[in-house]
Short mmCIF file of C-alpha atoms in Angstrom, two decimals:
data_model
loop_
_atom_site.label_atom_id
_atom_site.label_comp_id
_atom_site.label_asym_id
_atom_site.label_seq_id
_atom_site.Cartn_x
_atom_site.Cartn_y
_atom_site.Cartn_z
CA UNK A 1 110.44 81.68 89.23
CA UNK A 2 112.01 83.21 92.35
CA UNK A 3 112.55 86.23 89.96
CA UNK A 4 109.09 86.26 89.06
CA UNK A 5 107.94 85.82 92.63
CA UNK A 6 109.51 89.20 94.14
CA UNK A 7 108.41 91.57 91.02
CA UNK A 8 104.79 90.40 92.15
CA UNK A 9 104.83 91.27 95.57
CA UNK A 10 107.47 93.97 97.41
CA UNK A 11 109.28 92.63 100.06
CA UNK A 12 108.12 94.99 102.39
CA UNK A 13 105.00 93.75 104.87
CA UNK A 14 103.29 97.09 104.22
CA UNK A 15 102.89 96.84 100.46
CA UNK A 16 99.77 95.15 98.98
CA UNK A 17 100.85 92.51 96.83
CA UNK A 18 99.59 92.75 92.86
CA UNK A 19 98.10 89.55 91.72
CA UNK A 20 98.21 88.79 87.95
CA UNK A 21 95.66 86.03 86.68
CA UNK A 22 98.22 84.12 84.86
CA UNK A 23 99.47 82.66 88.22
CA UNK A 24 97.97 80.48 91.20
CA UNK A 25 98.00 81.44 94.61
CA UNK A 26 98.79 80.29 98.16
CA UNK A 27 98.03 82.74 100.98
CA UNK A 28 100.18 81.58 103.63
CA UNK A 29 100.90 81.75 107.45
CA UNK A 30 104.69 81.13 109.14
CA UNK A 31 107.07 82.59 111.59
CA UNK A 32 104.53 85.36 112.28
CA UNK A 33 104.57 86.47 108.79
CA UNK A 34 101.20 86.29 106.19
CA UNK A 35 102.17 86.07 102.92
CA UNK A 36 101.40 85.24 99.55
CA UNK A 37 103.30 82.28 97.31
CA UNK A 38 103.14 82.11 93.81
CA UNK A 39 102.84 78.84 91.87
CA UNK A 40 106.41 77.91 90.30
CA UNK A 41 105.41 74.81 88.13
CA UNK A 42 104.05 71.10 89.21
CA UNK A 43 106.63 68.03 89.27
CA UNK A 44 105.14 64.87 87.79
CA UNK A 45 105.67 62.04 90.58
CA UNK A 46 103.99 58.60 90.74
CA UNK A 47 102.03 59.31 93.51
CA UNK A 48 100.59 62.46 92.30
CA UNK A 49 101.78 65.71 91.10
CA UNK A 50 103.84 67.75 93.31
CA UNK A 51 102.90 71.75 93.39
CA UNK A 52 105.96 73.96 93.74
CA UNK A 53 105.30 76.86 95.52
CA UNK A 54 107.68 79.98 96.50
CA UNK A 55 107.91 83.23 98.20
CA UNK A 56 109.18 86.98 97.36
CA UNK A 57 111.74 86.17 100.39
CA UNK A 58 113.12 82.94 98.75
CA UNK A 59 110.97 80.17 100.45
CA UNK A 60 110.20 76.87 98.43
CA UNK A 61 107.46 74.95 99.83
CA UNK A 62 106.38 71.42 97.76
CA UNK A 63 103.31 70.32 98.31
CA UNK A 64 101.15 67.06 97.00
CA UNK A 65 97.35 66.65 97.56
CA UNK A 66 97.86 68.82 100.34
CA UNK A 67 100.66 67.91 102.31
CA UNK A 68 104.48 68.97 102.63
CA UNK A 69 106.74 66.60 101.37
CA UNK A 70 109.97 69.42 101.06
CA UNK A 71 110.37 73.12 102.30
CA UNK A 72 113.42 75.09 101.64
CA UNK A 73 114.93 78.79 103.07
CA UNK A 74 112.93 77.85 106.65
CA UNK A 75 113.79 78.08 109.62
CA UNK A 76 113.55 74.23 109.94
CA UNK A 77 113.14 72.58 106.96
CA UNK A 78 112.06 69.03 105.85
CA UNK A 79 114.51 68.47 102.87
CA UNK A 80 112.73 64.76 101.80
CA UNK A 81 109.45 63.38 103.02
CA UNK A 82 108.48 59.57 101.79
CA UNK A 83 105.19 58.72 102.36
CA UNK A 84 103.64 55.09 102.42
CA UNK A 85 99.98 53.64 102.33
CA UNK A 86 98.36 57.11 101.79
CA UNK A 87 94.99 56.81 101.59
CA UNK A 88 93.07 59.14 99.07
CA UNK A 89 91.31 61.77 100.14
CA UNK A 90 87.76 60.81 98.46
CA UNK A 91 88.65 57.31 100.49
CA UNK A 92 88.94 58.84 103.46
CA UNK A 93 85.39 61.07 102.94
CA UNK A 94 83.40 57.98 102.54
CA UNK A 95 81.64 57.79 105.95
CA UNK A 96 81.40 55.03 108.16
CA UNK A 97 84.70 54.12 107.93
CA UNK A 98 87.42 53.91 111.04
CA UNK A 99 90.59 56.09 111.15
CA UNK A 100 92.94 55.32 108.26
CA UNK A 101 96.50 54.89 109.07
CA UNK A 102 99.77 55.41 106.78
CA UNK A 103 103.51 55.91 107.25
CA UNK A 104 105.87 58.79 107.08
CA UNK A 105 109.58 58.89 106.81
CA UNK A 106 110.99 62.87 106.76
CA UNK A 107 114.96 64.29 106.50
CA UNK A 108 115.05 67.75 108.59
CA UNK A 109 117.16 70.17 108.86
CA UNK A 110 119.78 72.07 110.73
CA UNK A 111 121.55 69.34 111.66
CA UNK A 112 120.27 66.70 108.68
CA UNK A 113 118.29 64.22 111.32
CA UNK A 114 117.39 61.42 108.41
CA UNK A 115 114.81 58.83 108.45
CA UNK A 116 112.55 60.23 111.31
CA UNK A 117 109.52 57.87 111.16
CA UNK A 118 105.83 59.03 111.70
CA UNK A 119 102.75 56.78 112.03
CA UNK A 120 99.71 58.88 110.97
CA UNK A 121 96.48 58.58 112.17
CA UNK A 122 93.72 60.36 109.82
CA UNK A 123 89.83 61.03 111.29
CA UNK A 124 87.41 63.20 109.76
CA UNK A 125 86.48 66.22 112.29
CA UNK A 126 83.97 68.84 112.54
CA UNK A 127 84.44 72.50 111.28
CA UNK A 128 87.22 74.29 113.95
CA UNK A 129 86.52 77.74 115.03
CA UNK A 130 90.05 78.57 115.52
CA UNK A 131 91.82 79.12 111.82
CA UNK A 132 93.58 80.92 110.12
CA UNK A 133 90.81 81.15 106.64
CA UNK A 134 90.30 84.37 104.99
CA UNK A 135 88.88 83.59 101.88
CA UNK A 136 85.86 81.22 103.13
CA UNK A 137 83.97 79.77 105.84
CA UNK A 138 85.26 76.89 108.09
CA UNK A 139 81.72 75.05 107.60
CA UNK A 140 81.52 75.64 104.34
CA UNK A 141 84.81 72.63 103.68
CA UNK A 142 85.20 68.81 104.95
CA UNK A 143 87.74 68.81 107.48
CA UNK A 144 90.12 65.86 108.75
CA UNK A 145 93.09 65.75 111.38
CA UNK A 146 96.17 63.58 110.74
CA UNK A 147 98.15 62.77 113.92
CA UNK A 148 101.16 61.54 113.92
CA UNK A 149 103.64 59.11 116.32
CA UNK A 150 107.36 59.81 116.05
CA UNK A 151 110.46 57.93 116.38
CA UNK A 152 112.31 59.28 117.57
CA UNK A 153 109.85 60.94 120.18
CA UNK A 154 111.84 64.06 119.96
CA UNK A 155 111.12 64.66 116.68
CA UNK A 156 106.91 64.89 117.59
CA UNK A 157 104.51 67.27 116.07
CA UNK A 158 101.47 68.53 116.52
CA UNK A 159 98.08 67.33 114.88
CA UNK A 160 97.95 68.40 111.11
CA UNK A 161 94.47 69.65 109.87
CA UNK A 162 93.22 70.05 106.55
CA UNK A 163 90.11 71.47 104.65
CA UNK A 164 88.47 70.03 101.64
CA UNK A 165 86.31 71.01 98.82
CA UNK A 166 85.19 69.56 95.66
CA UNK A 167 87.09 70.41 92.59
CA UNK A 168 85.22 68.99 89.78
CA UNK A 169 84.18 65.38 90.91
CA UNK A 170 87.18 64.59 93.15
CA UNK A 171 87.92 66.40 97.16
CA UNK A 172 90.89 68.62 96.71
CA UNK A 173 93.20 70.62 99.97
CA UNK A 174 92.42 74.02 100.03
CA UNK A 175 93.58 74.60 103.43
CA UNK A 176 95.60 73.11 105.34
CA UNK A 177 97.46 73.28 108.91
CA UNK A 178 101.11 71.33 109.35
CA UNK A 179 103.88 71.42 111.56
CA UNK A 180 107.42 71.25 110.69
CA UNK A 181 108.46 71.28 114.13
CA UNK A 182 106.45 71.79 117.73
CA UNK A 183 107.87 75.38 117.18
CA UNK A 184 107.18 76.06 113.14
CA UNK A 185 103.61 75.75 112.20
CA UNK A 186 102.45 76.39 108.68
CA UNK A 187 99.15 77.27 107.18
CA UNK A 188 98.11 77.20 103.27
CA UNK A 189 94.99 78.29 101.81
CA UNK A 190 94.07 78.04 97.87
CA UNK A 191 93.90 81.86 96.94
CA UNK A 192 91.56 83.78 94.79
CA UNK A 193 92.66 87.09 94.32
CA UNK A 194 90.05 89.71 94.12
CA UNK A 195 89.29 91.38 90.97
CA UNK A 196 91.21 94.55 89.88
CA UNK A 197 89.23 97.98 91.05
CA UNK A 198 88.69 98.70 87.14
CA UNK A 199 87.53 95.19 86.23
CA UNK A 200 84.99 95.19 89.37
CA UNK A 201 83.50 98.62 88.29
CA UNK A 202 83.06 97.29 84.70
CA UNK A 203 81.44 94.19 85.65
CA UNK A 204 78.79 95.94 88.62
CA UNK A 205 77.86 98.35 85.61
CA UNK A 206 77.02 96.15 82.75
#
């Protein structure tokens, strides 16, 4: 897949990458780069299925209903995330209700720190003005923030925010802002590449 990932897009920050319509896209911001990941396959889990994503420079990102639970070929990576009590995202939509809490345990690397402990907070909030979207407005998605208390403190983050739409009749991430560190902050949004030139020309002249 890794393969298949740099014949779509050239290394180089000044080429345009070429999107086929085979594949699904993330359009991603990290370490002051924007680029675009390519869906490698989905791992069946128990708590939902886990989306494999990677990069033309080698980086694996996992993701599942929205949120990191691995990254590899970062900077700092989180190499296992175990997640308890999460509450589903159409839960969490219903209004009315007080902040939902659940628990996360995360391995990160350099150094392989294990069994770092976050206690999450999630609360709906309104629209931000200040993100990283391309492909749609801020108002236009339901929005939540997730923060977190660490043990060690050390080890804290910065509040995670994340986007929702509806995909048929459940909410579904299609953007999303998390922290792997206080220094490396990610952001994913659900990509739809634009048609080909040719295709668009057909289309406005029928």
């Amino acid at each position: 897949m890794l393969a298949t990932a740099r014949h779509l897009y050239s290394a180089s920050p000044s080429d345009s990458p070429v999107f086929r319509p085979e594949f699904s896209y993330l359009r991603a911001s990290f370490e002051g780069r924007t680029v675009f990941l390519v869906l490698g396959y989905v791992d069946p889990h128990p708590d939902g299925p886990t989306e494999v994503w990677y990069s033309a420079s080698g980086e694996a990102v996992r993701l599942r209903h929205g949120r990191i639970v691995s990254t590899a070929g970062l900077t700092t990576d989180w190499r296992a995330v175990r997640l308890s009590n999460v509450p589903e995202w159409t839960r969490a939509a219903k209004g009315g209700q007080p902040a939902l809490r659940f628990e996360r345990e995360r391995d990160l690397m350099p150094g392989y720190r294990a069994g770092i402990r976050d206690e999450v907070e999630q609360r709906p909030i309104d629209p931000p003005g200040d993100t990283m979207l391309a492909g749609r407005p801020a108002a236009s998605l339901r929005w939540f923030e997730e923060r977190s208390s660490t043990h060690p403190g050390s080890a804290s983050l910065p509040p995670a925010r994340f986007g929702l739409a509806p995909v048929g009749d459940r909410l579904e991430v299609v953007y999303s802002e998390q922290c792997l560190s206080r220094d490396l902050c990610l952001s994913f949004e659900r990509w739809n590449p634009p048609a080909p030139a040719n295709i668009a020309s057909t289309s406005a002249g029928s």
